[in-house]
Tab-separated table of C-alpha atoms and ligand atoms in Angstrom:
chain	number	residue	atom	x	y	z
A	273	MET	CA	59.661	60.751	-70.134
A	274	ARG	CA	57.622	60.711	-66.867
A	275	ARG	CA	54.005	59.817	-67.422
A	276	ILE	CA	50.810	59.353	-65.497
A	277	LEU	CA	48.929	56.371	-66.986
A	278	TRP	CA	45.276	57.059	-66.286
A	279	PHE	CA	43.143	53.890	-66.437
A	280	ARG	CA	39.426	54.592	-66.974
A	281	ARG	CA	37.404	52.233	-69.184
A	282	ASP	CA	40.352	49.932	-69.979
A	283	LEU	CA	40.667	47.782	-66.847
A	284	ARG	CA	43.120	45.187	-68.155
A	285	ILE	CA	46.817	44.714	-68.804
A	286	GLU	CA	46.529	42.643	-72.006
A	287	ASP	CA	46.746	44.600	-75.258
A	288	ASN	CA	46.516	47.934	-73.450
A	289	PRO	CA	48.115	50.887	-75.302
A	290	LEU	CA	48.866	52.572	-71.957
A	291	LEU	CA	51.396	49.837	-71.234
A	292	SER	CA	53.067	50.222	-74.624
A	293	LEU	CA	54.554	53.622	-73.713
A	294	GLU	CA	58.167	53.424	-72.598
A	295	GLY	CA	59.593	55.287	-69.615
A	296	GLU	CA	58.869	56.127	-65.998
A	297	VAL	CA	55.209	55.762	-65.157
A	298	LEU	CA	52.645	56.255	-62.428
A	299	PRO	CA	49.525	54.175	-63.210
A	300	ILE	CA	46.443	55.599	-61.478
A	301	PHE	CA	42.709	55.034	-61.116
A	302	ILE	CA	40.371	57.731	-59.794
A	303	PHE	CA	37.134	56.931	-57.981
A	304	ASP	CA	35.505	60.098	-59.298
A	305	THR	CA	33.236	61.803	-56.770
A	306	HIS	CA	31.514	63.802	-59.544
A	307	ILE	CA	30.024	60.441	-60.579
A	308	LEU	CA	30.005	58.348	-57.405
A	309	THR	CA	28.292	60.759	-55.022
A	310	LYS	CA	25.148	60.535	-57.210
A	311	LEU	CA	24.905	56.750	-56.875
A	312	PRO	CA	23.197	54.667	-54.159
A	313	SER	CA	25.532	52.890	-51.717
A	314	HIS	CA	24.504	49.450	-53.025
A	315	ASP	CA	25.314	50.271	-56.696
A	316	ARG	CA	26.338	46.999	-58.378
A	317	ARG	CA	28.585	48.627	-60.967
A	318	VAL	CA	30.711	50.352	-58.350
A	319	ALA	CA	31.195	46.965	-56.623
A	320	LEU	CA	32.117	45.408	-59.975
A	321	ILE	CA	34.513	48.209	-60.915
A	322	PHE	CA	36.123	48.088	-57.480
A	323	THR	CA	36.824	44.350	-57.870
A	324	LEU	CA	38.272	44.894	-61.358
A	325	VAL	CA	40.446	47.769	-60.152
A	326	MET	CA	41.869	45.601	-57.363
A	327	ARG	CA	42.574	42.841	-59.899
A	328	LEU	CA	44.275	45.297	-62.205
A	329	LYS	CA	46.395	46.560	-59.306
A	330	LYS	CA	47.571	42.996	-58.624
A	331	ALA	CA	48.251	42.322	-62.312
A	332	LEU	CA	50.314	45.518	-62.571
A	333	GLN	CA	52.195	44.630	-59.373
A	334	SER	CA	53.118	41.289	-60.929
A	335	ARG	CA	54.866	43.321	-63.655
A	336	GLY	CA	56.800	45.427	-61.155
A	337	LEU	CA	54.306	48.302	-61.521
A	338	ASP	CA	51.319	49.260	-59.348
A	339	LEU	CA	47.985	51.094	-59.579
A	340	LYS	CA	47.634	54.065	-57.254
A	341	LEU	CA	44.057	54.692	-56.182
A	342	PHE	CA	42.465	58.073	-55.560
A	343	TRP	CA	39.061	59.222	-54.323
A	344	GLY	CA	37.952	62.742	-55.231
A	345	THR	CA	37.448	64.944	-58.261
A	346	PRO	CA	39.943	64.493	-61.118
A	347	GLU	CA	40.713	68.255	-61.010
A	348	ALA	CA	41.634	68.140	-57.302
A	349	ILE	CA	43.710	64.998	-57.709
A	350	PHE	CA	45.610	66.246	-60.738
A	351	SER	CA	46.269	69.583	-59.068
A	352	HIS	CA	48.272	67.605	-56.456
A	353	LEU	CA	49.760	65.012	-58.795
A	354	ILE	CA	51.276	67.574	-61.157
A	355	LEU	CA	53.397	68.887	-58.286
A	356	LEU	CA	55.416	65.642	-58.587
A	357	GLY	CA	56.588	66.763	-62.033
A	358	PHE	CA	55.294	64.793	-65.042
A	359	ASP	CA	55.687	65.328	-68.769
A	360	GLU	CA	52.193	64.132	-69.623
A	361	VAL	CA	49.138	62.099	-68.716
A	362	ALA	CA	48.205	59.304	-71.127
A	363	ALA	CA	44.659	57.928	-71.293
A	364	SER	CA	42.355	56.189	-73.736
A	365	GLY	CA	39.620	58.222	-75.408
A	366	ASP	CA	36.271	58.585	-73.661
A	367	TYR	CA	33.751	60.655	-75.555
A	368	ASP	CA	30.590	61.467	-73.622
A	369	ALA	CA	29.960	65.083	-72.601
A	370	TYR	CA	31.180	64.683	-69.019
A	371	ALA	CA	34.318	62.758	-70.067
A	372	ARG	CA	35.246	65.366	-72.670
A	373	LYS	CA	34.725	68.264	-70.276
A	374	ARG	CA	36.777	66.467	-67.604
A	375	ASP	CA	39.617	65.703	-70.031
A	376	THR	CA	39.632	69.248	-71.402
A	377	GLU	CA	40.024	70.609	-67.863
A	378	ILE	CA	42.871	68.219	-67.093
A	379	SER	CA	44.547	69.056	-70.412
A	380	ARG	CA	44.785	72.674	-69.180
A	381	MET	CA	46.922	71.453	-66.257
A	382	ILE	CA	49.158	68.901	-67.989
A	383	GLU	CA	49.927	67.696	-71.533
A	384	PHE	CA	47.189	65.159	-72.416
A	385	HIS	CA	48.126	62.205	-74.651
A	386	TYR	CA	44.975	60.538	-76.024
A	387	LEU	CA	45.219	56.901	-77.089
A	388	GLN	CA	42.874	54.992	-79.374
A	389	ASP	CA	41.548	51.957	-77.517
A	390	THR	CA	37.851	51.700	-76.696
A	391	TYR	CA	36.463	51.644	-80.222
A	392	ILE	CA	37.537	50.203	-83.567
A	393	PHE	CA	37.738	53.621	-85.214
A	394	ALA	CA	38.779	56.976	-83.785
A	395	PRO	CA	35.703	59.270	-83.827
A	396	ASP	CA	37.136	61.492	-86.570
A	397	ALA	CA	38.359	58.621	-88.786
A	398	ILE	CA	35.122	58.249	-90.774
A	399	HIS	CA	33.269	60.944	-92.659
A	400	LYS	CA	31.206	61.519	-95.782
A	401	GLU	CA	32.688	62.647	-99.108
A	402	ASP	CA	31.921	66.263	-98.141
A	403	ALA	CA	33.888	65.777	-94.876
A	404	THR	CA	30.773	66.029	-92.679
A	405	PRO	CA	29.894	63.261	-90.188
A	406	TYR	CA	27.445	60.473	-91.024
A	407	ARG	CA	24.036	60.557	-89.343
A	408	VAL	CA	22.661	57.280	-90.671
A	409	PHE	CA	24.012	53.890	-89.648
A	410	THR	CA	23.930	51.926	-92.945
A	411	PRO	CA	26.187	54.280	-94.978
A	412	PHE	CA	28.456	54.614	-91.920
A	413	TYR	CA	28.686	50.820	-91.731
A	414	LYS	CA	29.442	50.519	-95.457
A	415	LYS	CA	32.202	53.129	-95.163
A	416	ALA	CA	33.590	51.469	-92.015
A	417	LYS	CA	33.828	48.169	-93.874
A	418	THR	CA	35.791	49.744	-96.724
A	419	LEU	CA	38.176	51.471	-94.291
A	420	TYR	CA	38.694	48.465	-92.014
A	421	THR	CA	42.107	46.777	-92.294
A	422	PRO	CA	43.905	44.128	-90.162
A	423	ASP	CA	45.823	47.054	-88.617
A	424	HIS	CA	42.661	47.953	-86.683
A	425	ALA	CA	43.062	44.656	-84.815
A	426	LYS	CA	46.806	44.942	-84.166
A	427	SER	CA	47.889	44.183	-80.623
A	428	PHE	CA	49.891	46.605	-78.444
A	429	SER	CA	53.046	45.042	-76.974
A	430	PRO	CA	54.144	46.004	-73.476
A	431	ALA	CA	57.110	48.385	-73.304
A	432	GLU	CA	59.884	48.739	-70.743
A	433	GLN	CA	58.298	50.771	-67.910
A	434	LYS	CA	59.619	51.764	-64.518
A	435	LEU	CA	57.321	52.650	-61.639
A	436	ILE	CA	57.760	56.141	-60.195
A	437	GLN	CA	58.064	55.726	-56.434
A	438	THR	CA	55.488	57.631	-54.362
A	439	ASP	CA	53.950	57.144	-50.948
A	440	TYR	CA	50.386	56.737	-52.221
A	441	GLU	CA	49.146	53.674	-50.383
A	442	GLY	CA	45.578	52.433	-49.923
A	443	ILE	CA	43.070	54.887	-51.385
A	444	THR	CA	44.269	58.482	-51.280
A	445	LEU	CA	41.594	61.067	-50.664
A	446	TYR	CA	42.151	64.738	-51.343
A	447	ASP	CA	39.765	66.816	-49.324
A	448	LYS	CA	40.502	70.481	-50.103
A	449	ASP	CA	44.177	70.697	-49.152
A	450	ARG	CA	44.197	67.745	-46.801
A	451	MET	CA	45.387	64.299	-47.884
A	452	ARG	CA	43.996	61.221	-46.144
A	453	LYS	CA	44.738	57.551	-46.664
A	454	LEU	CA	41.850	55.106	-46.625
A	455	ALA	CA	41.956	51.311	-46.498
A	456	CYS	CA	41.665	49.575	-49.897
A	457	ARG	CA	38.074	48.501	-49.316
A	458	LEU	CA	34.866	49.271	-51.130
A	459	GLU	CA	33.381	50.419	-47.808
A	460	SER	CA	36.024	53.186	-47.603
A	461	LEU	CA	34.206	54.794	-50.547
A	462	GLY	CA	30.826	54.551	-48.793
A	463	PHE	CA	29.606	51.598	-50.897
A	464	THR	CA	28.522	48.141	-49.820
A	465	PRO	CA	29.757	44.935	-51.463
A	466	SER	CA	27.169	43.234	-53.661
A	467	SER	CA	27.100	39.773	-55.161
A	468	VAL	CA	27.608	40.703	-58.777
A	469	GLU	CA	28.747	38.042	-61.200
A	470	LEU	CA	32.116	38.947	-62.726
A	471	PRO	CA	32.158	38.474	-66.491
A	472	ASP	CA	34.916	36.134	-67.646
A	473	PRO	CA	35.877	37.394	-71.112
A	474	GLN	CA	37.977	34.329	-71.947
A	475	SER	CA	35.161	31.843	-71.323
A	476	LEU	CA	32.751	34.138	-73.187
A	477	LEU	CA	35.160	34.054	-76.141
A	478	GLU	CA	35.374	30.258	-75.935
A	479	ALA	CA	31.585	30.090	-76.204
A	480	LEU	CA	31.454	32.567	-79.105
A	481	PRO	CA	32.108	30.222	-82.089
A	482	ALA	CA	28.951	28.234	-81.296
A	483	ILE	CA	26.990	31.504	-80.998
A	484	LEU	CA	28.381	32.924	-84.255
A	485	LYS	CA	27.103	29.933	-86.241
A	486	GLU	CA	23.500	31.082	-85.860
A	487	TYR	CA	23.893	34.593	-84.459
A	488	GLU	CA	21.922	36.251	-87.248
A	489	THR	CA	18.844	34.038	-86.908
A	490	ARG	CA	18.826	33.440	-83.138
A	491	ARG	CA	20.075	36.677	-81.578
A	492	ASP	CA	16.598	38.204	-81.235
A	493	PHE	CA	15.139	35.380	-79.140
A	494	PRO	CA	15.826	36.212	-75.487
A	495	ALA	CA	15.182	32.704	-74.123
A	496	LEU	CA	17.920	31.197	-76.309
A	497	GLY	CA	20.949	32.937	-74.780
A	498	ALA	CA	22.195	33.292	-78.355
A	499	THR	CA	24.245	36.489	-77.969
A	500	SER	CA	27.808	36.941	-76.748
A	501	HIS	CA	27.122	38.619	-73.336
A	502	LEU	CA	30.318	40.572	-73.944
A	503	SER	CA	28.911	44.068	-73.438
A	504	VAL	CA	30.022	44.446	-69.795
A	505	ALA	CA	33.548	43.210	-70.589
A	506	LEU	CA	33.719	45.636	-73.532
A	507	ARG	CA	32.275	48.521	-71.543
A	508	LEU	CA	34.861	48.225	-68.781
A	509	GLY	CA	37.695	47.274	-71.103
A	510	MET	CA	38.194	43.855	-69.516
A	511	LEU	CA	38.520	42.669	-73.102
A	512	SER	CA	40.331	44.637	-75.776
A	513	ILE	CA	38.167	45.349	-78.814
A	514	ARG	CA	41.214	44.400	-80.918
A	515	GLU	CA	41.501	41.003	-79.238
A	516	LEU	CA	37.847	40.426	-80.098
A	517	LEU	CA	38.489	41.462	-83.721
A	518	ARG	CA	41.481	39.099	-83.973
A	519	PHE	CA	39.319	36.331	-82.531
A	520	LEU	CA	36.620	37.068	-85.135
A	521	ALA	CA	39.198	36.995	-87.944
A	522	ARG	CA	40.264	33.495	-86.839
A	523	GLN	CA	36.633	32.334	-86.771
A	524	GLU	CA	36.050	33.768	-90.226
A	525	ALA	CA	39.167	31.991	-91.519
A	526	ALA	CA	37.727	28.784	-90.051
A	527	GLY	CA	34.559	29.330	-92.093
A	528	LEU	CA	32.188	30.767	-89.476
A	529	PRO	CA	29.886	33.683	-90.335
A	530	THR	CA	31.048	36.800	-88.475
A	531	GLN	CA	29.556	39.727	-90.417
A	532	ALA	CA	26.288	40.036	-88.455
A	533	PHE	CA	28.250	40.181	-85.216
A	534	PHE	CA	30.816	42.628	-86.625
A	535	ARG	CA	27.905	44.840	-87.669
A	536	GLN	CA	26.795	45.104	-84.020
A	537	LEU	CA	30.309	46.114	-83.004
A	538	ILE	CA	30.145	48.850	-85.624
A	539	PHE	CA	26.818	49.930	-84.088
A	540	ARG	CA	28.700	50.432	-80.825
A	541	ASP	CA	31.259	52.556	-82.669
A	542	PHE	CA	28.536	54.465	-84.504
A	543	TYR	CA	26.765	55.520	-81.318
A	544	ALA	CA	30.008	56.796	-79.764
A	545	TYR	CA	30.734	58.591	-83.059
A	546	VAL	CA	27.315	60.277	-83.170
A	547	LEU	CA	27.611	61.458	-79.576
A	548	TYR	CA	31.082	62.793	-80.291
A	549	HIS	CA	29.922	64.810	-83.321
A	550	PHE	CA	26.484	65.811	-82.000
A	551	PRO	CA	26.993	66.110	-78.219
A	552	HIS	CA	23.658	67.862	-77.605
A	553	VAL	CA	21.747	64.611	-78.361
A	554	GLU	CA	22.849	63.334	-74.938
A	555	LYS	CA	20.026	65.402	-73.424
A	556	GLU	CA	17.935	66.832	-76.264
A	557	ASN	CA	15.841	65.403	-79.075
A	558	TYR	CA	17.593	65.488	-82.406
A	559	LYS	CA	14.219	65.808	-84.139
A	560	TYR	CA	10.554	66.351	-83.145
A	561	PRO	CA	9.966	68.707	-80.221
A	562	PHE	CA	7.594	66.297	-78.348
A	563	ASN	CA	9.082	65.766	-74.895
A	564	GLY	CA	6.666	63.292	-73.390
A	565	ILE	CA	4.100	63.542	-70.603
A	566	GLU	CA	5.454	63.630	-67.051
A	567	ASP	CA	3.293	60.943	-65.417
A	568	LYS	CA	5.159	59.868	-62.268
A	569	GLU	CA	2.718	57.101	-61.361
A	570	ALA	CA	3.090	55.376	-64.734
A	571	TYR	CA	6.878	55.727	-64.433
A	572	GLU	CA	6.877	54.124	-60.949
A	573	LYS	CA	4.896	51.183	-62.310
A	574	PHE	CA	7.286	50.791	-65.231
A	575	CYS	CA	10.354	50.928	-62.975
A	576	SER	CA	8.944	48.365	-60.549
A	577	ALA	CA	7.781	45.889	-63.228
A	578	GLN	CA	4.116	46.561	-62.461
A	579	THR	CA	2.795	47.593	-65.884
A	580	GLY	CA	0.691	44.445	-66.281
A	581	VAL	CA	2.246	43.766	-69.711
A	582	PRO	CA	4.116	40.469	-69.182
A	583	ILE	CA	6.984	40.921	-71.641
A	584	VAL	CA	7.724	44.422	-70.297
A	585	ASP	CA	7.504	43.369	-66.636
A	586	ALA	CA	9.711	40.336	-67.349
A	587	GLY	CA	12.380	42.545	-68.972
A	588	ILE	CA	12.346	45.040	-66.103
A	589	THR	CA	12.493	42.191	-63.566
A	590	GLN	CA	15.579	40.779	-65.285
A	591	LEU	CA	17.157	44.240	-65.207
A	592	LEU	CA	16.377	44.831	-61.528
A	593	GLN	CA	17.582	41.391	-60.450
A	594	THR	CA	20.709	41.069	-62.582
A	595	GLY	CA	21.683	44.423	-64.114
A	596	ARG	CA	21.373	42.806	-67.531
A	597	MET	CA	18.707	42.832	-70.239
A	598	HIS	CA	18.538	41.249	-73.671
A	599	ASN	CA	18.601	43.711	-76.595
A	600	ARG	CA	15.123	42.744	-77.853
A	601	LEU	CA	13.731	43.414	-74.367
A	602	ARG	CA	15.482	46.764	-74.197
A	603	MET	CA	13.795	47.709	-77.476
A	604	ILE	CA	10.365	46.476	-76.350
A	605	CYS	CA	10.580	48.236	-72.966
A	606	ALA	CA	11.903	51.470	-74.467
A	607	SER	CA	9.136	51.504	-77.083
A	608	PHE	CA	6.552	50.828	-74.364
A	609	LEU	CA	7.782	53.676	-72.157
A	610	THR	CA	7.971	56.221	-74.963
A	611	LYS	CA	5.128	55.184	-77.289
A	612	ASP	CA	2.538	53.574	-75.009
A	613	LEU	CA	3.104	55.398	-71.720
A	614	LEU	CA	4.238	58.534	-73.626
A	615	LEU	CA	6.823	59.302	-70.932
A	616	PRO	CA	9.961	61.360	-71.678
A	617	TRP	CA	12.679	59.096	-73.141
A	618	GLN	CA	15.136	60.764	-70.755
A	619	TRP	CA	13.297	59.133	-67.828
A	620	GLY	CA	13.676	55.680	-69.333
A	621	GLU	CA	17.283	56.375	-70.231
A	622	ALA	CA	18.029	57.426	-66.633
A	623	PHE	CA	16.364	54.282	-65.279
A	624	PHE	CA	18.449	52.018	-67.549
A	625	ALA	CA	21.555	54.052	-66.668
A	626	ARG	CA	20.976	53.342	-62.967
A	627	HIS	CA	20.652	49.597	-63.413
A	628	LEU	CA	22.515	48.333	-66.496
A	629	LEU	CA	25.890	46.777	-65.736
A	630	ASP	CA	26.952	47.583	-69.309
A	631	PHE	CA	25.644	51.161	-69.094
A	632	ASP	CA	27.312	53.314	-71.698
A	633	THR	CA	26.077	56.840	-72.323
A	634	ALA	CA	26.381	56.697	-76.118
A	635	SER	CA	24.671	53.318	-76.672
A	636	ASN	CA	22.010	54.007	-74.065
A	637	VAL	CA	21.057	57.567	-75.055
A	638	LEU	CA	21.044	56.888	-78.783
A	639	SER	CA	19.104	53.641	-78.435
A	640	TRP	CA	16.506	55.477	-76.341
A	641	GLN	CA	16.307	58.279	-78.914
A	642	TRP	CA	15.945	55.597	-81.611
A	643	SER	CA	13.093	53.981	-79.686
A	644	ALA	CA	11.390	57.329	-79.081
A	645	GLY	CA	11.773	58.201	-82.774
A	646	THR	CA	13.404	61.497	-81.769
A	647	GLY	CA	16.943	60.495	-82.708
A	648	ILE	CA	19.345	61.147	-85.509
A	649	ASP	CA	18.398	58.011	-87.464
A	650	PRO	CA	15.386	57.735	-89.766
A	651	GLN	CA	13.293	55.719	-87.257
A	652	PRO	CA	9.908	57.557	-87.301
A	653	TYR	CA	7.967	58.529	-84.156
A	654	PHE	CA	4.878	56.632	-85.335
A	655	ARG	CA	6.584	53.227	-85.488
A	656	ILE	CA	5.379	51.389	-82.392
A	657	PHE	CA	6.359	47.916	-81.166
A	658	ASN	CA	3.229	46.053	-80.100
A	659	PRO	CA	4.503	44.259	-76.959
A	660	TYR	CA	2.087	41.345	-77.415
A	661	ALA	CA	3.047	40.811	-81.068
A	662	GLN	CA	6.712	41.028	-79.996
A	663	SER	CA	6.085	38.373	-77.316
A	664	LYS	CA	4.446	36.037	-79.815
A	665	LYS	CA	7.232	36.473	-82.331
A	666	PHE	CA	10.309	36.416	-80.093
A	667	ASP	CA	9.148	34.445	-77.043
A	668	PRO	CA	6.514	32.175	-78.605
A	669	ASP	CA	6.387	29.623	-75.789
A	670	GLY	CA	6.691	32.266	-73.028
A	671	ARG	CA	9.981	30.784	-71.761
A	672	TYR	CA	11.600	34.169	-71.234
A	673	ILE	CA	8.523	35.661	-69.587
A	674	THR	CA	8.014	32.793	-67.156
A	675	ARG	CA	11.690	32.660	-66.260
A	676	TRP	CA	11.381	36.164	-64.799
A	677	LEU	CA	7.699	36.055	-63.854
A	678	PRO	CA	7.287	32.437	-62.657
A	679	GLN	CA	3.866	33.319	-61.240
A	680	LEU	CA	2.616	33.332	-64.872
A	681	LYS	CA	3.683	29.732	-65.561
A	682	GLU	CA	0.191	28.326	-65.248
A	683	LEU	CA	-1.149	30.836	-67.754
A	684	THR	CA	1.160	29.952	-70.649
A	685	PRO	CA	-0.475	28.235	-73.645
B	9	LIG	P1	25.721	40.902	-78.731
B	9	LIG	O1	24.478	40.767	-79.522
B	9	LIG	O2	26.523	39.702	-78.495
B	9	LIG	O3	26.587	42.019	-79.493
B	9	LIG	C1	28.005	42.098	-79.396
B	9	LIG	C2	28.403	43.468	-78.928
B	9	LIG	O4	28.032	44.444	-79.890
B	9	LIG	C3	27.728	43.893	-77.631
B	9	LIG	O5	28.416	43.386	-76.511
B	9	LIG	C4	27.755	45.411	-77.739
B	9	LIG	O6	28.998	45.934	-77.327
B	9	LIG	C5	27.593	45.647	-79.222
B	9	LIG	N1	26.172	45.845	-79.548
B	9	LIG	C6	25.251	44.913	-79.825
B	9	LIG	N2	24.068	45.472	-80.136
B	9	LIG	C7	24.251	46.802	-80.027
B	9	LIG	C8	23.397	47.931	-80.213
B	9	LIG	N3	22.120	47.804	-80.602
B	9	LIG	N4	23.909	49.149	-79.996
B	9	LIG	C9	25.211	49.318	-79.627
B	9	LIG	N5	26.061	48.286	-79.431
B	9	LIG	C10	25.585	47.051	-79.639
B	9	LIG	N6	24.500	48.549	-75.022
B	9	LIG	C11	25.464	48.870	-74.143
B	9	LIG	O7	26.603	48.353	-74.257
B	9	LIG	N7	25.239	49.773	-73.131
B	9	LIG	C12	24.029	50.377	-72.947
B	9	LIG	O8	23.868	51.195	-72.034
B	9	LIG	C13	22.976	50.018	-73.843
B	9	LIG	N8	21.738	50.544	-73.686
B	9	LIG	C14	20.735	50.191	-74.566
B	9	LIG	C15	19.459	50.765	-74.403
B	9	LIG	C16	18.419	50.424	-75.279
B	9	LIG	C17	17.060	51.078	-75.112
B	9	LIG	C18	18.664	49.512	-76.326
B	9	LIG	C19	17.562	49.149	-77.294
B	9	LIG	C20	19.922	48.952	-76.511
B	9	LIG	C21	20.973	49.280	-75.633
B	9	LIG	N9	22.270	48.724	-75.776
B	9	LIG	C22	23.262	49.077	-74.900
B	9	LIG	C23	22.604	47.860	-76.934
B	9	LIG	C24	22.414	46.342	-76.723
B	9	LIG	O9	21.166	46.072	-76.148
B	9	LIG	C25	23.506	45.692	-75.868
B	9	LIG	O10	24.784	46.079	-76.311
B	9	LIG	C26	23.406	44.154	-75.963
B	9	LIG	O11	22.152	43.735	-75.503
B	9	LIG	C27	24.505	43.505	-75.154
B	9	LIG	O12	24.375	42.102	-75.170
B	9	LIG	P2	25.483	41.202	-75.849
B	9	LIG	O13	26.830	41.603	-75.365
B	9	LIG	O14	25.080	39.784	-75.639
B	9	LIG	O15	25.331	41.626	-77.368
């Protein structure tokens, strides 16, 4: 069997189902111009992904394999690759609208072998008694718990694989019918390096037992650093979800509480599941036709941390400076944009999508729809987070606010 192994959101060699398939292989990564040409040249995520791709290439080389790099549209690249004669392309599931359209087009050119990797459950593995998909998280979570077995955490062992020899060196660009070879540098793609901190999944796992002890009671307080910070590693597949589940099982066996944390992982699954079954919610309200008021000035102020509401401006400042934002802050800022400024949730979603290092269409869109009250869940449109009450409750001594807005230090009680 001759296979293309297409790495996308699984940038690791450990516990990767792609490496468990025996035979002759050509591992590839595509810098997709459908996505990249829309991004600014200083985009932090592209710099991060580029570094991870180069690491993956080295790790594969140490196993006698390699990672061939391409720059262009997946359709153009596959239309050339298939001329080398392959039996199939194997890739892990990716379920947003663009990913599904892309994969459907490629599956018309070559046999497509989907693997289950990114999430705990395949998107069609859970359904109601009447075989329709769940729309509400709590019953989905209950069902997921009853269906979950240790098999969901089973590791994939590497198989015997032989690299198919090709002359793809550097970054191969297909421009219409011309092939060009570019140097393996971020600048070759038109992006500039940026000083983004690389997550280290193993040290984050080492820190997790201490976090799990009080996760349920401390996770909502942004100044405490009481969450795992694993979202970027999970988003880019630097850490296998199964390795995390095995780690959690060991912590549970050692007597640590893990259920509250597991519940959040199921939230991640749930959002991917909802987007898979109800793809139109990526752009449209699921309920209520109110689409917001298009006030560009208010939006500019929100996006530049100039609203005058300290907790909101602190959250946006953290996002702009680091590409990260605590979950409580994401909820407060999203509520403020949709319920106080009455702006379209799609504007807020697009702003987060531009800046979040862990940006994931499913989690981002559905969390924004939740905040706007327009989503699939029962969250009503009239439930509003008061940002000042939220500050008092979750940042009582102003530590989070003054970390990001030090100019307010003298004003804290
Ligand atoms: P932890 O609390 O340690 O949770 C562990 C893991 O569970 C996370 O890494 C994440 O993968 C998952 N998780 C936790 N909370 C949620 C949640 N509410 N929804 C879905 N998954 C969750 N998360 C993203 O990964 N990408 C996004 O683009 C994204 N956009 C969001 C937008 C808004 C408006 C809101 C309110 C939330 C968004 N989230 C998003 C969910 C959540 O804020 C982040 O996953 C979390 O802050 C990541 O920090 P952590 O890894 O320390 O989380």
